[in-house]
Tab-separated table of C-alpha atoms and ligand atoms in Angstrom:
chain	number	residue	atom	x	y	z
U	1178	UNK	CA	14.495	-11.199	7.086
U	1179	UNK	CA	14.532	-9.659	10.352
U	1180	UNK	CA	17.803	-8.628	10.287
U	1181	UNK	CA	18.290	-7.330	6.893
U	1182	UNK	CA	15.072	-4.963	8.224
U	1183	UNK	CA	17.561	-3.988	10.930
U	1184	UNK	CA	20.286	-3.738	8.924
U	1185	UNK	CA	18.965	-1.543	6.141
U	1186	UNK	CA	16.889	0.700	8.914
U	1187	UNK	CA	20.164	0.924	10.568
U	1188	UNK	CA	22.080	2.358	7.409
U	1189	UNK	CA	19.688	4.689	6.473
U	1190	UNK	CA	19.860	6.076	10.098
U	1191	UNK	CA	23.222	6.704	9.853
U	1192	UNK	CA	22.763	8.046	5.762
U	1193	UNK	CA	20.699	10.947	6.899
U	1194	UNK	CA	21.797	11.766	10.345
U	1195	UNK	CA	25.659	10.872	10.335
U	1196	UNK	CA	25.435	9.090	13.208
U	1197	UNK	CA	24.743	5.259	14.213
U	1198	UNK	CA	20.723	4.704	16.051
U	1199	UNK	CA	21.677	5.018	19.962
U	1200	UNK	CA	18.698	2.185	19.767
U	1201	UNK	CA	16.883	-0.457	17.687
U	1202	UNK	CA	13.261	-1.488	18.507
U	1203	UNK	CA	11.242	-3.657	16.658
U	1204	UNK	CA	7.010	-3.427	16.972
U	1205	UNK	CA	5.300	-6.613	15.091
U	1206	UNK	CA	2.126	-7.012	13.508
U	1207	UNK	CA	-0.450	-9.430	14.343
U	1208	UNK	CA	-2.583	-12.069	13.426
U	1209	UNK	CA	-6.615	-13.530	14.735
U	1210	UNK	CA	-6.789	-17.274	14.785
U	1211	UNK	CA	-10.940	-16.218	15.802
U	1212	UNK	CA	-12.778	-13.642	18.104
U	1213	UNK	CA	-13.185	-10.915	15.246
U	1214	UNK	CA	-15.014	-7.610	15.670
U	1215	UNK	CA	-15.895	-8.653	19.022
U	1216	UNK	CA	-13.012	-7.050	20.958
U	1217	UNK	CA	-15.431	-3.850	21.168
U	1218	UNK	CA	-17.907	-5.993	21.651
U	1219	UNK	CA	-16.942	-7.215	25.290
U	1220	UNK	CA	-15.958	-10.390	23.799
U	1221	UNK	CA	-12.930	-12.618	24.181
U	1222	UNK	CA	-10.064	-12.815	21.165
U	1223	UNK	CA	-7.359	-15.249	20.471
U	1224	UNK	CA	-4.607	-13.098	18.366
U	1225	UNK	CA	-0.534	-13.217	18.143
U	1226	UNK	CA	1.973	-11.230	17.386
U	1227	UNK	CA	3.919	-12.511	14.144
U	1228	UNK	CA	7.588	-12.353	12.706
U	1229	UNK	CA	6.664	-9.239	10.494
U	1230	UNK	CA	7.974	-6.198	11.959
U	1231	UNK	CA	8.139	-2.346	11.851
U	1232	UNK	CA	12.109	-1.613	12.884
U	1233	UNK	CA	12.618	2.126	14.497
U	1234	UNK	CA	16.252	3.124	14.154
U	1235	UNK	CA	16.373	5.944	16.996
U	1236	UNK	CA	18.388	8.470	18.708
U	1237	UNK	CA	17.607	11.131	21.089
U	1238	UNK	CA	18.562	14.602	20.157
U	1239	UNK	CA	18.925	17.322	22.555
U	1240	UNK	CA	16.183	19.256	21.308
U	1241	UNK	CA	12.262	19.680	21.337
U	1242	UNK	CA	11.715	18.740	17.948
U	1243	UNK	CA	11.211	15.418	16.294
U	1244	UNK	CA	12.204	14.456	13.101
U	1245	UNK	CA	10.609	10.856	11.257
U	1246	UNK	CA	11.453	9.176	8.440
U	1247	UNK	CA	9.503	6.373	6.983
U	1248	UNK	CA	11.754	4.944	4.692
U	1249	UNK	CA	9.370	2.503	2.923
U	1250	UNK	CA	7.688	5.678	1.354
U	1251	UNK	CA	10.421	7.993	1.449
U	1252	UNK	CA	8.494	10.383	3.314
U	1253	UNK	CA	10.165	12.275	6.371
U	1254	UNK	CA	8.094	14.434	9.175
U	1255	UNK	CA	9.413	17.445	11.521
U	1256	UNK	CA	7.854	18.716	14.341
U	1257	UNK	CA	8.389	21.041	17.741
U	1258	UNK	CA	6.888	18.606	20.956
U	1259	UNK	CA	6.318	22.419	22.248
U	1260	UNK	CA	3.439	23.019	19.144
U	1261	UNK	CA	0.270	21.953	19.427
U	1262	UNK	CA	-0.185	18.538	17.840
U	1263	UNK	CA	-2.848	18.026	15.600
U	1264	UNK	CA	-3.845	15.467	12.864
U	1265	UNK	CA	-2.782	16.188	9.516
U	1266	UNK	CA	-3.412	14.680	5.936
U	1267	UNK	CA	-0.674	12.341	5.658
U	1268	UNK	CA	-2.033	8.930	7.846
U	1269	UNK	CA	0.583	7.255	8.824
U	1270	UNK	CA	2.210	10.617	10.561
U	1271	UNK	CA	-1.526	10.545	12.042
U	1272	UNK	CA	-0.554	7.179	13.769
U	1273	UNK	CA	2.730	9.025	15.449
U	1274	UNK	CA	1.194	12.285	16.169
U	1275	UNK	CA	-1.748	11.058	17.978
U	1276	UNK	CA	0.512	8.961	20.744
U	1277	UNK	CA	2.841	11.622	20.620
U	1278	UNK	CA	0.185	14.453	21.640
U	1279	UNK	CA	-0.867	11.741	24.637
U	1280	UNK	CA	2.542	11.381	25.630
U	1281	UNK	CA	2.881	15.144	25.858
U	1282	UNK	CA	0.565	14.994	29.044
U	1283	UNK	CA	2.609	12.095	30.589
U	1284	UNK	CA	5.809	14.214	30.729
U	1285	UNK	CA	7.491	14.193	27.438
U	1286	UNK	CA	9.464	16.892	26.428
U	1287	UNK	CA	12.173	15.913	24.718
U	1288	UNK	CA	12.640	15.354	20.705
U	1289	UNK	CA	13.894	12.406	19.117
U	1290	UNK	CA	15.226	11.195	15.242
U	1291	UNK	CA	13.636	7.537	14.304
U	1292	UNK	CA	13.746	5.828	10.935
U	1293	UNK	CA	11.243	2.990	10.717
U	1294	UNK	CA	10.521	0.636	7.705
U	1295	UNK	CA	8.780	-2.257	7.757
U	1296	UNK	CA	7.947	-5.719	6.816
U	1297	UNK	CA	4.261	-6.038	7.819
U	1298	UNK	CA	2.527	-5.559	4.264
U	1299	UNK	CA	0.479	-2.393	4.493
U	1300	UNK	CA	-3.024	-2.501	4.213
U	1301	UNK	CA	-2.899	-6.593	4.701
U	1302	UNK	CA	-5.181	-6.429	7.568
U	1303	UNK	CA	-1.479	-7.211	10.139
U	1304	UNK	CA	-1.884	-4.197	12.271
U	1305	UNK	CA	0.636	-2.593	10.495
U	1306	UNK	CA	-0.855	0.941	11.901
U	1307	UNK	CA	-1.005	-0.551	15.762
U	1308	UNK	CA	2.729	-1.871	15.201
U	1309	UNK	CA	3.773	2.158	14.473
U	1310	UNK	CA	1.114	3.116	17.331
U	1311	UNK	CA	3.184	0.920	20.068
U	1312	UNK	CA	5.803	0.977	18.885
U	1313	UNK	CA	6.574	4.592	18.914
U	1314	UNK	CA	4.871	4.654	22.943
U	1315	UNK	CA	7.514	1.592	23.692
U	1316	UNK	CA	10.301	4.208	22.249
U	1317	UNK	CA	9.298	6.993	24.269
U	1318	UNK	CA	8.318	5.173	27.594
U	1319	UNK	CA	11.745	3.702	27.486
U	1320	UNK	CA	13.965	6.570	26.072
U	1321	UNK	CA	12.184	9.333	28.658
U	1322	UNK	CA	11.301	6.821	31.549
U	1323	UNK	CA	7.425	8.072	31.226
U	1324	UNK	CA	6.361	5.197	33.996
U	1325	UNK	CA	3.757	3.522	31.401
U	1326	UNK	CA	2.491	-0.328	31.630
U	1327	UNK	CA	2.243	-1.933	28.779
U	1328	UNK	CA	-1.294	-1.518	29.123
U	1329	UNK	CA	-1.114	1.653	29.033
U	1330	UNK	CA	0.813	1.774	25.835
U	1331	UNK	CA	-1.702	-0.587	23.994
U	1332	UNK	CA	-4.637	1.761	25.333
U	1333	UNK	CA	-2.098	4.887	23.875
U	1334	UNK	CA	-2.214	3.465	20.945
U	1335	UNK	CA	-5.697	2.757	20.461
U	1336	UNK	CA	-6.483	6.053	21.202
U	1337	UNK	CA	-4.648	7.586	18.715
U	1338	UNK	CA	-6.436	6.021	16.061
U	1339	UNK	CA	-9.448	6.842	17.782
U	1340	UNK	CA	-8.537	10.971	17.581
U	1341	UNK	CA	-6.393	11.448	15.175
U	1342	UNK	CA	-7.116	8.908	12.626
U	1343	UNK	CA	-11.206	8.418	13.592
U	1344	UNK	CA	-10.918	3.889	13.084
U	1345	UNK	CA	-13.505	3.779	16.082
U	1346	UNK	CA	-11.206	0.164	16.775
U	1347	UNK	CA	-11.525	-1.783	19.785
U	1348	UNK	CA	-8.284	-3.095	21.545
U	1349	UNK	CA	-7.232	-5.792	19.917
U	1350	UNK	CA	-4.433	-5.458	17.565
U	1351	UNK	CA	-2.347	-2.750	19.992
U	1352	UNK	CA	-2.767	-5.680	22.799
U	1353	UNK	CA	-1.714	-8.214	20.470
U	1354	UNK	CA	1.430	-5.736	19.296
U	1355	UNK	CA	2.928	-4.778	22.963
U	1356	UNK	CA	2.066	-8.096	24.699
U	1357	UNK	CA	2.752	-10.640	22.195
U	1358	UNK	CA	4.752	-14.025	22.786
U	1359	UNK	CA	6.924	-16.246	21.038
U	1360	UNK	CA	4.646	-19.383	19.806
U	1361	UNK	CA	1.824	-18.353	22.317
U	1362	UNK	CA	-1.528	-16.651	21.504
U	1363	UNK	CA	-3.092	-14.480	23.601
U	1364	UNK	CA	-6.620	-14.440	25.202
U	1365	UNK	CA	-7.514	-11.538	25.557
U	1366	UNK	CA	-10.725	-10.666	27.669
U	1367	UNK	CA	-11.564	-7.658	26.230
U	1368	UNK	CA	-14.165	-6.695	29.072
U	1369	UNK	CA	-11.114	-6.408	32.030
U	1370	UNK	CA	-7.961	-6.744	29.873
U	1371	UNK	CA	-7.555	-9.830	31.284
U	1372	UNK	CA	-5.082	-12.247	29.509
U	1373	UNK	CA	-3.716	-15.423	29.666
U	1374	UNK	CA	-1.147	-16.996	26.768
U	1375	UNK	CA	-2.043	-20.614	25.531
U	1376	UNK	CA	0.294	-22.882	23.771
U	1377	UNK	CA	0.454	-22.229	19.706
U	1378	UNK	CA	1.610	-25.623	18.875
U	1379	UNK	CA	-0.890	-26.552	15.277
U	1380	UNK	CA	1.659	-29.722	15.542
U	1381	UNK	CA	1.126	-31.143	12.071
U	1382	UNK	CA	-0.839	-28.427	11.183
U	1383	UNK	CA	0.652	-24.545	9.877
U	1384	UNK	CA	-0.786	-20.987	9.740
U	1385	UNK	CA	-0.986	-19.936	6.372
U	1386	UNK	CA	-1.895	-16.416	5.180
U	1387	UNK	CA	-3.269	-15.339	1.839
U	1388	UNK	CA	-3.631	-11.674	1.229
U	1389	UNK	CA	-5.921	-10.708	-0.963
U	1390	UNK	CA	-4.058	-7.826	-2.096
U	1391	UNK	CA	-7.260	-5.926	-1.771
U	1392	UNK	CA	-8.225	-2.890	0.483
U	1393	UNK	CA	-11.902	-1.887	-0.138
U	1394	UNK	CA	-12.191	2.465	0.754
U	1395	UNK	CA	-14.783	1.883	2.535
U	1396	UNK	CA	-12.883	0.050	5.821
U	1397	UNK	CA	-12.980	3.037	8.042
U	1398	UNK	CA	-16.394	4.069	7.373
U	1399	UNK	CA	-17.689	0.683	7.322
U	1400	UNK	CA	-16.252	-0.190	10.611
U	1401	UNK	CA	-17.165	2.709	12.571
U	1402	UNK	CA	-21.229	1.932	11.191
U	1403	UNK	CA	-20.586	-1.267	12.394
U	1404	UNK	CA	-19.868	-0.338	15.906
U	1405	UNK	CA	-23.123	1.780	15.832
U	1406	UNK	CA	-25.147	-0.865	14.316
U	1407	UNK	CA	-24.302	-3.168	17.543
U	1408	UNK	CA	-24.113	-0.619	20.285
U	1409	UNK	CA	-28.082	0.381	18.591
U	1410	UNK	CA	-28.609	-3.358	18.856
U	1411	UNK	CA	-27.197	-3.410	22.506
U	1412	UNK	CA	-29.120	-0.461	23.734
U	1413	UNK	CA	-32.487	-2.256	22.459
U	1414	UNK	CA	-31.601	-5.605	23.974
U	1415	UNK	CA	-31.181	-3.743	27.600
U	1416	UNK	CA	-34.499	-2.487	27.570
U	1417	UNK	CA	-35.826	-5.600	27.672
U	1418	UNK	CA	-33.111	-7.271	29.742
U	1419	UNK	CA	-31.802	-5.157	32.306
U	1420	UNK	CA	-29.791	-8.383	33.688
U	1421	UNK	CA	-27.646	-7.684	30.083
U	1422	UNK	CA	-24.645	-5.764	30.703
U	1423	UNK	CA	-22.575	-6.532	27.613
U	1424	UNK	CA	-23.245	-9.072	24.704
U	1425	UNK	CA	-20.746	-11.393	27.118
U	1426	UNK	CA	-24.282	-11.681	29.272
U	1427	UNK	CA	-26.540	-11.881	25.936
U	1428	UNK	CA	-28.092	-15.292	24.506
U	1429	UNK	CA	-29.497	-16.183	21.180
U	1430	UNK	CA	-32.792	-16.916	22.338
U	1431	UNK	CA	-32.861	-13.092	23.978
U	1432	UNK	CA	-32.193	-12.092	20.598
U	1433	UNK	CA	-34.643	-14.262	18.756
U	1434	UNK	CA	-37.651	-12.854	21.236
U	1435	UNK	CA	-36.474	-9.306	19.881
U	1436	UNK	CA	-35.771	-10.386	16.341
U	1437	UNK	CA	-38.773	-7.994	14.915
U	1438	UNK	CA	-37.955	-4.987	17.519
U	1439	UNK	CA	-34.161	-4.874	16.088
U	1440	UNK	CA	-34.974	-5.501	12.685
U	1441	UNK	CA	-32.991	-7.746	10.074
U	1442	UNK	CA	-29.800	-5.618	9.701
U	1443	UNK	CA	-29.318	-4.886	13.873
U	1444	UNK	CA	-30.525	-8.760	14.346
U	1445	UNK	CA	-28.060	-10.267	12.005
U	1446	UNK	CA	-25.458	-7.897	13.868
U	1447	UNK	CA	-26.040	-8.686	17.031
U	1448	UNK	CA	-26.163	-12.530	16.404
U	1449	UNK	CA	-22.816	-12.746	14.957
U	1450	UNK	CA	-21.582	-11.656	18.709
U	1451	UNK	CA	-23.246	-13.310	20.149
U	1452	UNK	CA	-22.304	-16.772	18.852
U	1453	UNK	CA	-18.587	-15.108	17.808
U	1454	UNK	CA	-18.136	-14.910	21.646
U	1455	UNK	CA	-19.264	-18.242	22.382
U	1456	UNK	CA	-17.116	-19.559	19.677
U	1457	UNK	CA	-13.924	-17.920	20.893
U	1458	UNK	CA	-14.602	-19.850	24.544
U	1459	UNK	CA	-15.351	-23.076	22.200
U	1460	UNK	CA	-12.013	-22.470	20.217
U	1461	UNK	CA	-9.765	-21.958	23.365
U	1462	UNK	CA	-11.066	-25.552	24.433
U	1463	UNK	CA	-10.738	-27.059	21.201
U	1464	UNK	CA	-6.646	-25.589	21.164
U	1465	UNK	CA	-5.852	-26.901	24.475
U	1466	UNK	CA	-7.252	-29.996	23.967
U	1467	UNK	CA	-5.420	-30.399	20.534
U	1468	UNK	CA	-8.383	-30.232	18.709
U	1469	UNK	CA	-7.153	-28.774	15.447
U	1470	UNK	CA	-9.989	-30.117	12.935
U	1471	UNK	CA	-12.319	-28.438	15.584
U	1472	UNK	CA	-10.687	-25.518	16.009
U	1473	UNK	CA	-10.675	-25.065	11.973
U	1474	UNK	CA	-14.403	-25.945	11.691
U	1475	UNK	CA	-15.191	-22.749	14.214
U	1476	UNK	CA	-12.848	-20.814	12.139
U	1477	UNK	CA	-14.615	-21.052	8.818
U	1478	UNK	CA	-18.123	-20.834	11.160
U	1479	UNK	CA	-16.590	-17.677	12.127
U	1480	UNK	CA	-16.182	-16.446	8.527
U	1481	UNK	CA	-19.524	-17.350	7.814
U	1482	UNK	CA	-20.773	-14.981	10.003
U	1483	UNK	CA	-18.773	-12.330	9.319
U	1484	UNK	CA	-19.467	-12.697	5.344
U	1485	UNK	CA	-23.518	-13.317	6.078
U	1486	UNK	CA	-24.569	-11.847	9.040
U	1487	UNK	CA	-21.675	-9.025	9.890
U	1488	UNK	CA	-21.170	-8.151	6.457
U	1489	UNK	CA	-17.422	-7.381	6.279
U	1490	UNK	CA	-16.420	-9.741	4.068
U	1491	UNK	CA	-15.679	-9.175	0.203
U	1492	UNK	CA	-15.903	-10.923	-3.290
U	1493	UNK	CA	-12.003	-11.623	-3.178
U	1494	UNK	CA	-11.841	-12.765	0.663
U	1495	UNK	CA	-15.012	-15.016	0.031
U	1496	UNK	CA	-13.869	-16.626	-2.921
U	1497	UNK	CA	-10.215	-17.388	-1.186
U	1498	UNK	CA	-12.238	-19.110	1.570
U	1499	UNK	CA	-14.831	-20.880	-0.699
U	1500	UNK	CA	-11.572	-22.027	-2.649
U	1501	UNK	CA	-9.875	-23.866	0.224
U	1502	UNK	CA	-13.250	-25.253	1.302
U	1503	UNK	CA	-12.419	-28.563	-0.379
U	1504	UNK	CA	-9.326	-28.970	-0.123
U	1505	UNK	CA	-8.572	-31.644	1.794
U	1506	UNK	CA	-5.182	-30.136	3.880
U	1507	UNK	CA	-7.252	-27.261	4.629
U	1508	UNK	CA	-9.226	-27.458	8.367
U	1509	UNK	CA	-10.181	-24.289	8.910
U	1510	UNK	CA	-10.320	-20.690	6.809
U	1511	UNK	CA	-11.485	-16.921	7.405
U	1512	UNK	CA	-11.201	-13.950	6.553
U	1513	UNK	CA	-9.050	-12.318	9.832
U	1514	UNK	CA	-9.056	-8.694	10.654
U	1515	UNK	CA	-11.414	-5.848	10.101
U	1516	UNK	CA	-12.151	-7.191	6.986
U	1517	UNK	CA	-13.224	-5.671	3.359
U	1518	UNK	CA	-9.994	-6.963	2.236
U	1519	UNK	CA	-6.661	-7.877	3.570
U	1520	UNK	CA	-5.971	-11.566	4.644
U	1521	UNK	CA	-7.467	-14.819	5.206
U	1522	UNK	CA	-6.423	-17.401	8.050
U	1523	UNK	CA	-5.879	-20.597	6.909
U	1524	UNK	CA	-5.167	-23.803	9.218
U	1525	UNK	CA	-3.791	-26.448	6.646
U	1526	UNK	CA	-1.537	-29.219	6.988
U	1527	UNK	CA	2.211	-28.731	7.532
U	1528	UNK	CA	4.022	-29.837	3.222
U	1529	UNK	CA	0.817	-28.834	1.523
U	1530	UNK	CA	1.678	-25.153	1.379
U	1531	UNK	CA	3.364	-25.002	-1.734
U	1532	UNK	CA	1.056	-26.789	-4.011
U	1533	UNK	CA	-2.154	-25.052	-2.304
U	1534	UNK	CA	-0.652	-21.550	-2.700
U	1535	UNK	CA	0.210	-22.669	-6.554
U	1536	UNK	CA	-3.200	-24.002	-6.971
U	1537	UNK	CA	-5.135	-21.147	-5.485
U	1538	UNK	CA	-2.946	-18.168	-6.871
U	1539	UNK	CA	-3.890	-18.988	-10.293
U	1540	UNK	CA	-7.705	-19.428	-9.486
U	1541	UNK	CA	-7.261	-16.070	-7.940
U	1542	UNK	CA	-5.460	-14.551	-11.033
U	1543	UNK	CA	-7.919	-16.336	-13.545
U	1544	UNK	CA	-11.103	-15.025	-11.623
U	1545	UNK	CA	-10.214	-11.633	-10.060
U	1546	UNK	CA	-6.788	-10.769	-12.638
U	1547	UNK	CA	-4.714	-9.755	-8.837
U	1548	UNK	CA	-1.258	-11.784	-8.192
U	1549	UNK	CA	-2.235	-13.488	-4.695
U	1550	UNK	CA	0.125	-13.296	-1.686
U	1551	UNK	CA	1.619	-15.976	0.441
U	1552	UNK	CA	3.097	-15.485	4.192
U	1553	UNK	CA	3.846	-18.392	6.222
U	1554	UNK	CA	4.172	-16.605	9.598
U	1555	UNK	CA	5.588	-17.655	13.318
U	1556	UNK	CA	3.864	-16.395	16.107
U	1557	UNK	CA	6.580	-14.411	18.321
U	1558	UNK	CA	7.218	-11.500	21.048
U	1559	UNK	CA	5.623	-8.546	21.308
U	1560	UNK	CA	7.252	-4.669	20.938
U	1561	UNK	CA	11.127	-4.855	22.249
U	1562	UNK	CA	14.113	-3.254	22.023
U	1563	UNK	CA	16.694	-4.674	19.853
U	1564	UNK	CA	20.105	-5.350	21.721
I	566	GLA	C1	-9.478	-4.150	13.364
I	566	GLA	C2	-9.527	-3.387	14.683
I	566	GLA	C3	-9.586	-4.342	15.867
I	566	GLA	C4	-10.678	-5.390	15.695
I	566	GLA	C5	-10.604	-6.025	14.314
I	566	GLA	C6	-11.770	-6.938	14.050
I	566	GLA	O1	-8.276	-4.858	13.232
I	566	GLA	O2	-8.419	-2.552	14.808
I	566	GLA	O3	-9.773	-3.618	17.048
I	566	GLA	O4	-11.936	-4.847	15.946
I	566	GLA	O5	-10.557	-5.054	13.282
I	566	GLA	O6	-11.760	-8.006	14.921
């Protein structure tokens, strides 16, 4: 899979600019085993970059103009560096512009042609967007010697979305992108940037995607109120604890003396991560202690509280985990991501794939009339260049 990406990114490079890629890069997407919508939150996550790629065919031209081609939509892109850049109404040249008009400021100058394409399913809920993000401030860091960390490129990149595509997103998924490893997850402390890999061995147990094949419009806007809800939440809970720096230092019984001062809506919010960050802490213990039937049960906890009490679940994603809820080689299920469509995580039982994806497609088809998707993914490295 990965190299036919390569391959065919390759050949159109050479199509439309007569000329093999000087270099190949390849950004991945990313997936949550728990720790969702808490990574703006202060909170701890456990995601991992996954063997679904965006491939950049690229050369350096001698010029100050850039020209990029997404080949999955047939769409290409032009631009001077030396203009002004601002957003425009095509997203995913948002994505590229808005690192692009950072990296201006950090000393590039110089044009470039790339042709990406991709095999991280759009709108799945993979990071598809933070994959193009990094990936494209790994290219130029590397091709102009720009001095960044790979910090600094994750931070790049969630910027960007923050100005020139206005997803209010925490750091997650650009972390998860740039610093991946090869059958390790990451913990991320999202408070210092803090990290430290742990082991993704499931042993007789597999990750197992299904993607609703759903995106709900109201993701960006529903999001963003999200973040306000909590940071409302946050502001009240400080008044009355000033010991409360972040929701890290917050307890449920702090929030329970407050329950009538937030209300139900900033109350349920506020709960979730409160106990989401707790859970992440619980699920890191239950993983390094092999604790996989554990580790599931906090999953589907965490989707719970995401459907219930953060409210960014939706019909389809709740009826995929309801659906897996008795079957027996399922341990754990969410939904993973920002949610209102996209994918659910499933931990199930390594020979039971086949049948479960059989079984549950055609409840899917019967109930909502949508063709479900599959991916069996492997956790592997984070943004590099191809040699
Ligand atoms: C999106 C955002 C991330 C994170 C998740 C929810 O993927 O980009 O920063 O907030 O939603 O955990």
């Amino acid at each position: 899979m990965k190299k036919k990406l390569i391959q065919h990114t390759t050949a159109f490079f050479e199509k439309t600019f007569q000329k093999a890629p000087e270099h190949i890069f390849l950004s991945p997407g990313r997936i949550n085993i728990i720790g969702e919508h808490v990574d703006y939150n202060d909170g701890f996550v456990l995601p991992a970059a996954i063997n679904k790629y965006i491939c950049f065919a690229v050369s350096k031209n001698a010029t100050t103009e850039c020209a990029i081609i997404a080949k999955d939509l047939n769409e290409a892109y032009k631009f001077d560096l030396n203009h002004d850049l601002k957003p425009i109404d095509k997203m995913w040249v948002n994505y590229v512009l808005g690192v692009l008009h950072q990296l201006k400021s950090k000393g590039l100058q110089q044009g470039v042609n790339i042709v990406f394409s991709s095999t991280i399913p759009m709108g799945a809920g993979l990071s598809s967007s933070a994959a193009l993000e990094c990936g494209i401030g790994y290219i130029m860091n590397k091709l102009f010697d720009l001095g960044l960390s790979k910090e600094e490129i994750a931070l790049i990149g969630q910027k960007s979305e923050h100005t020139f595509v206005g997803v209010n997103c925490g750091i997650m998924d650009q972390f998860a992108s740039v610093f991946g490893k090869k059958n390790h997850v990451i913990k991320l402390d999202c408070n210092t940037l803090e990290y430290e890999y742990h082991k993704a061995d499931f042993k007789k147990y597999s990750l197992l995607l299904l993607d609703s094949c759903v995106k709900h419009t109201h993701l960006t806007s529903g999001y963003n109120d999200r973040r306000n809800e909590v940071e409302q939440g946050l502001a009240i809970i400080k008044t009355h604890f000033p010991e409360v720096k972040t929701f890290r230092d917050c307890t449920e019984i702090m929030l329970l003396g407050l329950k009538e001062e937030l209300g139900e809506i900033l109350y349920k919010r506020c709960r979730f991560v409160v106990k989401e960050i707790k859970r992440v802490q619980d699920a890191v213990k239950a993983l390094s202690n092999d604790d996989f039937v554990q580790l599931g049960k906090l999953m589907t906890e965490t989707h719970h509280g995401l459907s219930k009490e953060y409210e960014v679940s939706c019909e389809e994603l709740d009826f995929l985990v309801d659906a897996v809820a008795n079957e027996t080689p399922v341990i754990g299920a969410r939904m993973m991501g920002g949610g209102f469509g996209g994918c659910s995580i499933n931990l199930v039982e390594k020979g039971s794939e086949k049948e479960l994806i059989e079984k549950i497609s055609e409840q899917y088809r019967t109930t909502f009339g949508i063709e479900l998707k599959a991916y069996k993914v492997k956790i592997s490295k984070g943004t590099t260049e191809y040699k």
